[in-house]
Coordinates of C-alpha atoms and ligand atoms in Angstrom, one line a residue:
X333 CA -216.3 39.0 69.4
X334 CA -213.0 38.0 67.4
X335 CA -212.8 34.6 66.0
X336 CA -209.4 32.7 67.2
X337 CA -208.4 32.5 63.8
X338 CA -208.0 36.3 64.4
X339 CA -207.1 36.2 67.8
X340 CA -204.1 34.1 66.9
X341 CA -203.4 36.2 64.0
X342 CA -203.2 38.9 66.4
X343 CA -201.0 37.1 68.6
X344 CA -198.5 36.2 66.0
X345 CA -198.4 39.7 64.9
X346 CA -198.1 41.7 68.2
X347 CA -196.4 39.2 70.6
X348 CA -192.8 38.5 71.2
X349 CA -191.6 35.1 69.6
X350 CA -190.2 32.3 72.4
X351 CA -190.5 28.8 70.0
X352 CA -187.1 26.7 70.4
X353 CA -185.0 27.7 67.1
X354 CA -185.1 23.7 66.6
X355 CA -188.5 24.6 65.5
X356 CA -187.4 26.9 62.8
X357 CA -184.8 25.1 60.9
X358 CA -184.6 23.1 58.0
X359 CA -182.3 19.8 57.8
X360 CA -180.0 21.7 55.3
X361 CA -179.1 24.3 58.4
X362 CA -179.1 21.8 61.2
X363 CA -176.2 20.0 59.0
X364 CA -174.4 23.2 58.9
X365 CA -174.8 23.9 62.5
X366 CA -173.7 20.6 63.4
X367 CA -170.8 20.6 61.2
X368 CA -169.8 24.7 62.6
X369 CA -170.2 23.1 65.7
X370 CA -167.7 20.2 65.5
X371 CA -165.2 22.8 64.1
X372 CA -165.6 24.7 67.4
X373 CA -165.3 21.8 69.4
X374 CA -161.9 20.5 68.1
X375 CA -160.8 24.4 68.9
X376 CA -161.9 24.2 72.4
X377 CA -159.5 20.6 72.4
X378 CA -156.2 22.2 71.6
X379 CA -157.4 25.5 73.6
X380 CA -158.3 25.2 77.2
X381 CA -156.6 28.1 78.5
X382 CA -155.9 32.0 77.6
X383 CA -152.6 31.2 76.0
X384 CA -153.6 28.3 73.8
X385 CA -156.6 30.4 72.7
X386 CA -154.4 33.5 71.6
X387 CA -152.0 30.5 70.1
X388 CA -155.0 28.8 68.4
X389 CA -156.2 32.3 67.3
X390 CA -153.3 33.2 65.7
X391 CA -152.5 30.4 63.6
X392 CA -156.3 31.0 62.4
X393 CA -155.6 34.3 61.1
X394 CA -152.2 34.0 59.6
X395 CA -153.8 31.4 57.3
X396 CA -156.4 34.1 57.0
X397 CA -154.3 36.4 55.5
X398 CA -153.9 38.7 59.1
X399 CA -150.3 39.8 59.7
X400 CA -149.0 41.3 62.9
X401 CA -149.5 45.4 62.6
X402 CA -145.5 45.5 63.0
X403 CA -145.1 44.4 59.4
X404 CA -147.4 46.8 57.7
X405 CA -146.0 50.0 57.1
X406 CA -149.2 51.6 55.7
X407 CA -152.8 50.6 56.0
X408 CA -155.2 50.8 53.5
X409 CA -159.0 49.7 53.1
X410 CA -159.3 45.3 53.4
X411 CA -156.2 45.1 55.0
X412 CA -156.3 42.3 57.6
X413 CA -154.2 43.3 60.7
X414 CA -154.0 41.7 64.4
X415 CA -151.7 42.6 67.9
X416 CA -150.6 40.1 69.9
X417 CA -150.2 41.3 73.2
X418 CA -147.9 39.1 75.4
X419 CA -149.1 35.9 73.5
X420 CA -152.3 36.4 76.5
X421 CA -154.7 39.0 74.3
X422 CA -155.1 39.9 70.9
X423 CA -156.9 42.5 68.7
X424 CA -157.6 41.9 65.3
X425 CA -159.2 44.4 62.5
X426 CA -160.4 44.5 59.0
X427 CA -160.2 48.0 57.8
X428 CA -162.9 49.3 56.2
X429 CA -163.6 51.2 53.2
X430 CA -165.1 53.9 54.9
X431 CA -163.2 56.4 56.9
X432 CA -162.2 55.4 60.3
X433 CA -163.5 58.8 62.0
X434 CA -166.7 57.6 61.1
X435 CA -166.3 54.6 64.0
X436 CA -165.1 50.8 64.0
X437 CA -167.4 48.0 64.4
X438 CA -166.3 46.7 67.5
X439 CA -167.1 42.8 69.1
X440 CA -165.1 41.7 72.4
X441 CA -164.7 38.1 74.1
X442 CA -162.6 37.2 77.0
X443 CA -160.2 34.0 76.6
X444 CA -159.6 33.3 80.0
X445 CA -161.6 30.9 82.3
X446 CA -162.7 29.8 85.9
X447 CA -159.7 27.6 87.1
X448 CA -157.1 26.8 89.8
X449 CA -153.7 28.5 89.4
X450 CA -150.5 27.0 90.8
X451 CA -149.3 29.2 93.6
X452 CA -146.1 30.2 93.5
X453 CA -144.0 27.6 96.1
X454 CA -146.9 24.8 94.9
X455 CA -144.9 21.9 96.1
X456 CA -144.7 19.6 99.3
X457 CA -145.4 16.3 100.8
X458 CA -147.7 15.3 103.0
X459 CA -147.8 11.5 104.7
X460 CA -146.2 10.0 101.5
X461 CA -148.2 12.1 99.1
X462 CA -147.0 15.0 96.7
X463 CA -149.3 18.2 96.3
X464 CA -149.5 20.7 94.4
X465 CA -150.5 24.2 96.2
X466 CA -153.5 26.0 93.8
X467 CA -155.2 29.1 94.6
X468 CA -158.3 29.6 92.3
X469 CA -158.8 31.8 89.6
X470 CA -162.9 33.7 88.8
X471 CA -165.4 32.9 90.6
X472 CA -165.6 28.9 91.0
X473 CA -168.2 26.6 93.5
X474 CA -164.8 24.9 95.1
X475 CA -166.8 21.3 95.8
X476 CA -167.0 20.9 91.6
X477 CA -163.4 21.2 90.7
X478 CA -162.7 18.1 93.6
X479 CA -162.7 14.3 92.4
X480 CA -162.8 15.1 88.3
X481 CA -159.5 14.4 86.2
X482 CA -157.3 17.3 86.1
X483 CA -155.1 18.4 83.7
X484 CA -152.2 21.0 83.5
X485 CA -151.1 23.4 81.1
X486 CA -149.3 26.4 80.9
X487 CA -145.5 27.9 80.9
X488 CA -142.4 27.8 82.7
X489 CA -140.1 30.6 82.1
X490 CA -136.1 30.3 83.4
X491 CA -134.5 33.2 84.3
X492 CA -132.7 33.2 81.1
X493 CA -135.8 33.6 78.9
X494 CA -136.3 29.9 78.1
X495 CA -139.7 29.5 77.8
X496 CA -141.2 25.8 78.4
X497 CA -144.5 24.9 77.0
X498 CA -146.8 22.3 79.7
X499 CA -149.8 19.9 78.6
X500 CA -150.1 17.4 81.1
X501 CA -152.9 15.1 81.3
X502 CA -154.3 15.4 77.7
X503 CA -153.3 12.2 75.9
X504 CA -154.7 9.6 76.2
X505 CA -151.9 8.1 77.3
X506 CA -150.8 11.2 80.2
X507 CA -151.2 10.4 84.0
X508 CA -154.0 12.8 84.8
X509 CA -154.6 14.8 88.1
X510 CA -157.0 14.8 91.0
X511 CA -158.3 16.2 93.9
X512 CA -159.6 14.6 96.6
X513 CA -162.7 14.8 98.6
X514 CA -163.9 12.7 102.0
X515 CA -165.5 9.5 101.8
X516 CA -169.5 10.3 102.6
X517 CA -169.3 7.9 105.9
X518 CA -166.8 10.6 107.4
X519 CA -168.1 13.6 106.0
X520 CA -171.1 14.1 108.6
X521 CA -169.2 17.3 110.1
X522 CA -168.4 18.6 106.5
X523 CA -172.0 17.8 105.3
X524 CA -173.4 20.1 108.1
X525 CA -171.4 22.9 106.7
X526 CA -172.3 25.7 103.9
X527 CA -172.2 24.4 100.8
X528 CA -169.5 27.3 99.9
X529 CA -167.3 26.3 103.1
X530 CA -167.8 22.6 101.9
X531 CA -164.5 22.3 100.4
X532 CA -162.2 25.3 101.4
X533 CA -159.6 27.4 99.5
X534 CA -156.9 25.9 101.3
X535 CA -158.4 22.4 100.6
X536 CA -158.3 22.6 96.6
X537 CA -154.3 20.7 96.7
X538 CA -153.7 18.6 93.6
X539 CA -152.4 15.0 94.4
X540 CA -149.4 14.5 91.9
X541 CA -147.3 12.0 93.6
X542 CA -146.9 8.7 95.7
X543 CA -143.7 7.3 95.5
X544 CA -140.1 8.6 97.4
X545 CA -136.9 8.7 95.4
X546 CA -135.0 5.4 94.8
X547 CA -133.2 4.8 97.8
X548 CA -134.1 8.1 99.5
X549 CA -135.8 7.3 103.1
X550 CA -137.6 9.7 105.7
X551 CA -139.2 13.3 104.8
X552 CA -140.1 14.8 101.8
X553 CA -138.4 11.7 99.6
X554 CA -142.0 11.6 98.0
X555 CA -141.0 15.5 96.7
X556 CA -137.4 14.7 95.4
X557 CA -138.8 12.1 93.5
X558 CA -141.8 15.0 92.0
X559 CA -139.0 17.6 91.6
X560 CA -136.4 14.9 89.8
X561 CA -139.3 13.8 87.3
X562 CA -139.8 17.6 86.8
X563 CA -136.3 18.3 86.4
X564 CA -135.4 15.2 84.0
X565 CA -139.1 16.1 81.8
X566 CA -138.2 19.9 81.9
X567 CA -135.0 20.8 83.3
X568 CA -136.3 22.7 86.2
X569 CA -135.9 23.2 90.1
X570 CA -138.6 24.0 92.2
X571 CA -137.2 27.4 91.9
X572 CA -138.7 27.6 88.6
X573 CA -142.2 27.7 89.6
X574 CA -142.0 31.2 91.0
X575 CA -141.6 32.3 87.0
X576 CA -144.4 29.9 85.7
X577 CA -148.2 30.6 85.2
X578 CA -149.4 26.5 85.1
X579 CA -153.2 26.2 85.6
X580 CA -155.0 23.4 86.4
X581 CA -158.3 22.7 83.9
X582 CA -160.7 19.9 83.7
X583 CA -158.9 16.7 81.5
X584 CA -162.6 16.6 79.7
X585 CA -163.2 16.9 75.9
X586 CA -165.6 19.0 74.2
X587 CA -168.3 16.6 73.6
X588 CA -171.8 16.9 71.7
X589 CA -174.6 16.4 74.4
X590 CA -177.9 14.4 74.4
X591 CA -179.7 11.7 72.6
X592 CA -180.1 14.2 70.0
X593 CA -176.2 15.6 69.6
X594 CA -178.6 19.0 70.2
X595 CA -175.7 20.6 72.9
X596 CA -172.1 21.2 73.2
X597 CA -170.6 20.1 76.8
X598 CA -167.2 21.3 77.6
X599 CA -164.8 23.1 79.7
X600 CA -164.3 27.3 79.5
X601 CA -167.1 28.0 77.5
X602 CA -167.2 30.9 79.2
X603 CA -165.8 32.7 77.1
X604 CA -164.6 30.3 74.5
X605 CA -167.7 30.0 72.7
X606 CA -168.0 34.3 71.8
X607 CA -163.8 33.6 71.2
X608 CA -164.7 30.8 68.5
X609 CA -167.9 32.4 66.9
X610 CA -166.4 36.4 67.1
X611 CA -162.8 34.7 65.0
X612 CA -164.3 33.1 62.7
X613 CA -167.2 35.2 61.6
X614 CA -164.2 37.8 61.5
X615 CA -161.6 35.3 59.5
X616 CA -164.3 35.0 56.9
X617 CA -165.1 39.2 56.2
X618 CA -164.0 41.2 53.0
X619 CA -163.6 44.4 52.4
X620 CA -166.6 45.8 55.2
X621 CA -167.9 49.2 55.0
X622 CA -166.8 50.2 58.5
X623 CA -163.5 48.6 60.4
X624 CA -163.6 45.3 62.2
X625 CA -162.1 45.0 65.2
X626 CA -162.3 41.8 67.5
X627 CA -161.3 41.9 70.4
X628 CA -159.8 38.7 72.4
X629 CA -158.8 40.2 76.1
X630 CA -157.6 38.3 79.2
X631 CA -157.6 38.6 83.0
X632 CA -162.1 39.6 82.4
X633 CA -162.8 36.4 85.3
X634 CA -160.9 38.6 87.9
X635 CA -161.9 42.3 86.9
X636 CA -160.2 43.0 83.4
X637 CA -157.1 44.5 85.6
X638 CA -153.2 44.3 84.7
X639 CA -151.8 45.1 81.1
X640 CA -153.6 41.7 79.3
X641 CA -156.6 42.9 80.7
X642 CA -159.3 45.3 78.8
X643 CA -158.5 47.8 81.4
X644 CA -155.4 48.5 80.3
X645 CA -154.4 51.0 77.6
X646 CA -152.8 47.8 75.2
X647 CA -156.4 48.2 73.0
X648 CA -156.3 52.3 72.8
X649 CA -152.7 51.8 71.6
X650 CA -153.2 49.1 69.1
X651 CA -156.1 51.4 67.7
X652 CA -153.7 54.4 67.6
X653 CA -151.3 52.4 65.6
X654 CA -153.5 51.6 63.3
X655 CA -155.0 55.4 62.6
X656 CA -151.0 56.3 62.8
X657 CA -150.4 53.9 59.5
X658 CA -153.9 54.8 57.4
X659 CA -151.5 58.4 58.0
X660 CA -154.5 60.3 59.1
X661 CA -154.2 60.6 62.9
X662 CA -154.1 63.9 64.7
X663 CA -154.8 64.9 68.6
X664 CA -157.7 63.6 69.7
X665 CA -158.8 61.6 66.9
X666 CA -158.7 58.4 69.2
X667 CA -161.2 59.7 71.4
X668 CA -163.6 60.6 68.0
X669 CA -163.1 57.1 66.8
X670 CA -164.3 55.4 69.8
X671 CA -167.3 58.0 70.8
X672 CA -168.6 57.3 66.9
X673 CA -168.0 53.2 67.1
X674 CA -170.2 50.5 68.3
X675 CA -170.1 47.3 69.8
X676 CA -171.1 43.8 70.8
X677 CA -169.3 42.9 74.3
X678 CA -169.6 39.0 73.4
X679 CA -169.9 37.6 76.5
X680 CA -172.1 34.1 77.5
X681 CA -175.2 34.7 79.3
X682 CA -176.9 32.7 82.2
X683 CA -179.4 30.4 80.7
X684 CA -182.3 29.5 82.2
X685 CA -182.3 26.5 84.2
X686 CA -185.2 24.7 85.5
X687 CA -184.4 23.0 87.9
X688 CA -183.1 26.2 89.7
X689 CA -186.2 28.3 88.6
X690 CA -187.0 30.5 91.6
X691 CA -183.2 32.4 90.6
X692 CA -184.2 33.3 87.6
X693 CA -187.7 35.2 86.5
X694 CA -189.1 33.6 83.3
X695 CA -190.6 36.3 81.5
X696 CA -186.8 37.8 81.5
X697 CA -184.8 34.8 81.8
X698 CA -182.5 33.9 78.2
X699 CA -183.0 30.1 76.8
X700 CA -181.1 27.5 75.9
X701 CA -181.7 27.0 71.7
X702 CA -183.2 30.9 71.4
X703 CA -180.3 32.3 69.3
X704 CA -178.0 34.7 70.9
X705 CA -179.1 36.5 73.8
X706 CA -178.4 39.9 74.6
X707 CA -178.8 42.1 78.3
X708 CA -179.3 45.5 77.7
X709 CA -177.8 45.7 80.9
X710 CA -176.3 43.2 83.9
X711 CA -174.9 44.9 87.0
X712 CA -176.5 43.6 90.4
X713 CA -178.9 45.1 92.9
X714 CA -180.6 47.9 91.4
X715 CA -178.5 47.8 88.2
X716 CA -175.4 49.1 90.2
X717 CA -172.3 48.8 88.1
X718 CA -174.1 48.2 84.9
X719 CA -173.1 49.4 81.6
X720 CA -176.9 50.5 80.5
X721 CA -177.1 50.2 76.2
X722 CA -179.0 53.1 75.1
X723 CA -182.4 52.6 73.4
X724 CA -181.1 53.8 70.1
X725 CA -178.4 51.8 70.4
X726 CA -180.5 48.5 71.3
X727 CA -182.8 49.2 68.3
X728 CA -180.2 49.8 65.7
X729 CA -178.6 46.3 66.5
X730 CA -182.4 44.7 66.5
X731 CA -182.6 46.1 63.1
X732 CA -179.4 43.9 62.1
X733 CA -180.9 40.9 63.6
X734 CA -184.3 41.4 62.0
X735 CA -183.1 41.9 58.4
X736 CA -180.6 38.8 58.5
X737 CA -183.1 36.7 60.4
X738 CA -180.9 35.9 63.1
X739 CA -182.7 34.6 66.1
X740 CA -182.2 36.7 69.3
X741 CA -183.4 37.4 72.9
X742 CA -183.3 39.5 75.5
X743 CA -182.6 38.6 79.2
X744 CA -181.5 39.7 82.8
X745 CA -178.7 38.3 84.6
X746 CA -181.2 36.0 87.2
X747 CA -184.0 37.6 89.4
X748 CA -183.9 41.0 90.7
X749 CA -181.5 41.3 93.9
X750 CA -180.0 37.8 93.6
X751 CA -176.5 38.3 92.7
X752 CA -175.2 40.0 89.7
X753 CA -171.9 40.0 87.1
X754 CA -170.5 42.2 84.5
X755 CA -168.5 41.9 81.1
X756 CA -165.5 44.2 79.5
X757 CA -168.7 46.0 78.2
X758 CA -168.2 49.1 80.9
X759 CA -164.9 49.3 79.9
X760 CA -165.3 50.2 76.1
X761 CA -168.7 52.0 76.9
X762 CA -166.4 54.4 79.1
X763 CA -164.6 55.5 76.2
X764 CA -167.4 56.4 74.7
X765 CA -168.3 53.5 72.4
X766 CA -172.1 52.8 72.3
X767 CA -171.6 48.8 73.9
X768 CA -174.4 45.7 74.5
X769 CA -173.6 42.7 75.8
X770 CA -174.5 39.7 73.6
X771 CA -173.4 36.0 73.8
X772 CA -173.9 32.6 74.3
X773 CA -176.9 30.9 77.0
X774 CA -174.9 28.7 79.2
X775 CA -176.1 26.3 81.6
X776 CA -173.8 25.6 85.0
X777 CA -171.8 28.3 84.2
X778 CA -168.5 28.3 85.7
X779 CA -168.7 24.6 86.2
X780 CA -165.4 22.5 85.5
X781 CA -168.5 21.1 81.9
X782 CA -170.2 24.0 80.7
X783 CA -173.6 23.3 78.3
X784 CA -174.7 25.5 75.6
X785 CA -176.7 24.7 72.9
X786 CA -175.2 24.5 68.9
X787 CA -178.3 26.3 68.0
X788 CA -176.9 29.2 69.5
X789 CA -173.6 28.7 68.4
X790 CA -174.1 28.9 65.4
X791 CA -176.8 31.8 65.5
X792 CA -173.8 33.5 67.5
X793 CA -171.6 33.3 64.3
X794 CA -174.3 34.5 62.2
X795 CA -175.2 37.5 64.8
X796 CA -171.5 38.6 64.7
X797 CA -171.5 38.2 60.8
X798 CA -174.2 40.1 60.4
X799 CA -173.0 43.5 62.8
X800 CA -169.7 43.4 61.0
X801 CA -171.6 43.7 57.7
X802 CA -174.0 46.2 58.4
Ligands
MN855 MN1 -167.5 35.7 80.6
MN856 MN1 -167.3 34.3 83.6

């Protein structure tokens, strides 16, 4: 019989490890976590939307010594080079000092969010009360965006190419935004129905406005006074909406959650989190052996589709300019590059959640305070649509982890035949780039206050680090 002095022994050496990473740390890296994490946190402040991540981004990497690709004429080995495309998505690379035929080194986030978009003819007024018109953007529970402060951001562009920057409801001292749901005492009818015909599409109308234009009686004076606030603020019509992309995003702050600080709770963590910890693992690289390229891409909530979105051919081209001005390229060369690269599609993952446990199945669920968690692959029902990693593949980026000690985990995307999702990780693997998807645990994903935990933040940053400089 083995004593349990072996037995454990045994144990430690031939299971898999699940402790909390809290359990691993000393109080040396827990300062440094907390302190990475309240760097990422006044990112997300100034950056709640695609645009102001791209802006946000940018300003990083200037001071970072990136320039735009346009303003190098040749490439050479440490050069630090970035694309903006359409100030929505944006590719930056480090180029190696090997050659780029060998492969790049390839890690991916998404900056856009769940949210409500504007619709085009937003405005009108209904019994004294100006609206706002939204139709929602990824997939959303409608009942959480209603009675929450709203803000708005985004542009207004006049047919002349005058471009008008909105941040409403920020400051402390901006109105904010609502929408607004039925007291409980009349709700009995809406109580009886599905919780996802609770609140409709049609139903998610943003109250901007109660009072009608000095002097200006009978219909719609509640509108004129909206569009003549607008119009003095901005110097618009209501024509000007049709040419404007304003989306409307919780008014909340990234704030540290819990007794113990231990979590991060904010809005558009999805993806923001693989954004923050991707740029600035990337901002800090020298001279790597192979190309760096991080990839920021838009439009990944609604199917990666249109020219900001990793379906387009925006990334191939950006990669082609860059083989084009290391003066090596040649036919087909692209296609080499990206069948010999790898990569890290750094996407959040669904975190276990226990007080929803039947959705998820335990022995394959990812943890809150694990370190990063990876899915070999997502998909839904029978792994349809999934971007499968290859074995190899999985055990070369293990072999990463293992040697820098970064703390990892490997999950499905809930129990089998619930539901499902998917990541820009297809999209890269179909040009032939050996992809995994690894990111982030979230809990409420989606939700107007996404949680994570900043022991995974951090370990995210360190995870990217580390691929970039093996
Ligand atoms: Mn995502
Ligand atoms: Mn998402």
């Amino acid at each position: 019989m083995i004593k349990m002095t072996e037995a454990e022994n045994l144990k430690e050496k031939l299971f898999r490890k699940t402790k909390t990473g809290w359990e691993t740390i000393d109080k040396k890296t827990k300062e440094e976590i907390f302190s990475y994490c309240k760097n990422y946190m006044d990112f997300l402040n100034v950056s709640k939307t695609e645009r102001e991540i791209i802006k946000s981004a940018k300003k990083l990497a200037e001071k970072n010594g990136f320039k735009s690709i346009q303003e190098y004429q040749t490439l050479k080995a440490g050069d630090k080079v970035y694309y903006n495309n359409r100030d929505k998505s944006m590719y930056l690379a480090v180029i190696g000092q090997d050659s780029i035929e060998k492969g790049i080194n390839i890690i991916g986030s998404h900056a856009d969010s769940p949210r409500l978009d504007l619709k085009p003819n937003p405005l009108y007024e209904d019994s004294d009360f100006a609206y706002f018109k939204t139709h929602y953007y990824g997939g959303i529970k409608k009942y959480q965006w209603t009675t929450i402060p709203l803000a708005i951001h985004g542009v207004i562009v006049k047919p002349n190419g005058e471009k008008i920057e909105v941040v409403l409801g920020e400051e402390e001292t901006d109105p904010i935004f609502t929408i607004t749901d039925l007291l409980p005492h009349l709700a009995t009818e809406q109580m009886e129905r599905k919780l996802k015909e609770g609140i409709k599409g049609e139903d998610l109308n943003l109250l901007i406005g109660s009072i009608p234009y000095e002097g200006k009686k009978g219909p719609d004076s509640v509108k004129l006074n909206i569009m003549s606030i607008l119009n003095e603020k901005y110097g618009i019509t209501e024509m000007d909406f049709v040419s404007s992309e304003l989306e409307i995003v919780p008014a909340f702050r990234a704030r540290s959650m819990g007794l113990d600080s231990s979590m991060v709770a904010a809005y558009g963590q999805d993806d923001k989190v693989c954004v923050y910890t991707s740029l600035t693992a990337l901002l800090a690289l020298e001279n790597p052996k192979t190309t760096a390229v991080c990839i920021i891409s838009d439009k990944e909530e609604i199917g990666s589709m249109g020219n900001t979105g990793m379906e387009s051919h925006v990334f191939d081209t950006f990669i082609s300019e860059i083989l084009n001005k290391l003066e090596i390229n040649k036919p087909n060369l692209l296609d080499q590059v990206f069948c010999n690269s790898k990569m890290l599609s750094a996407d959040v993952d669904a975190a276990y959640d226990p007080i929803y446990a039947s959705s998820y199945e335990k022995n394959n669920a990812g943890f809150l305070g694990r370190g990063i968690g990876l899915n070999k692959y997502t998909g839904a029902r029978g792994k349809s649509g999934a971007s499968d990693a290859n074995a190899e593949f999985v055990a070369m980026i293990r072999n990463i982890f293992e040697k820098e000690n970064v703390a990892y985990e490997f999950a499905e995307l809930g129990r089998v035949d619930l539901g499902g999702g998917g990541t820009i990780a297809y999209i890269l693997a179909d040009k032939g780039v050996d992809v995994i998807d690894c990111g982030v645990p979230v809990l409420s994903m989606h939700a107007p206050y996404e949680v994570t935990s900043k022991f995974d933040i951090y370990e995210a940053y360190r995870a990217y680090s580390a691929f970039w400089k093996n």
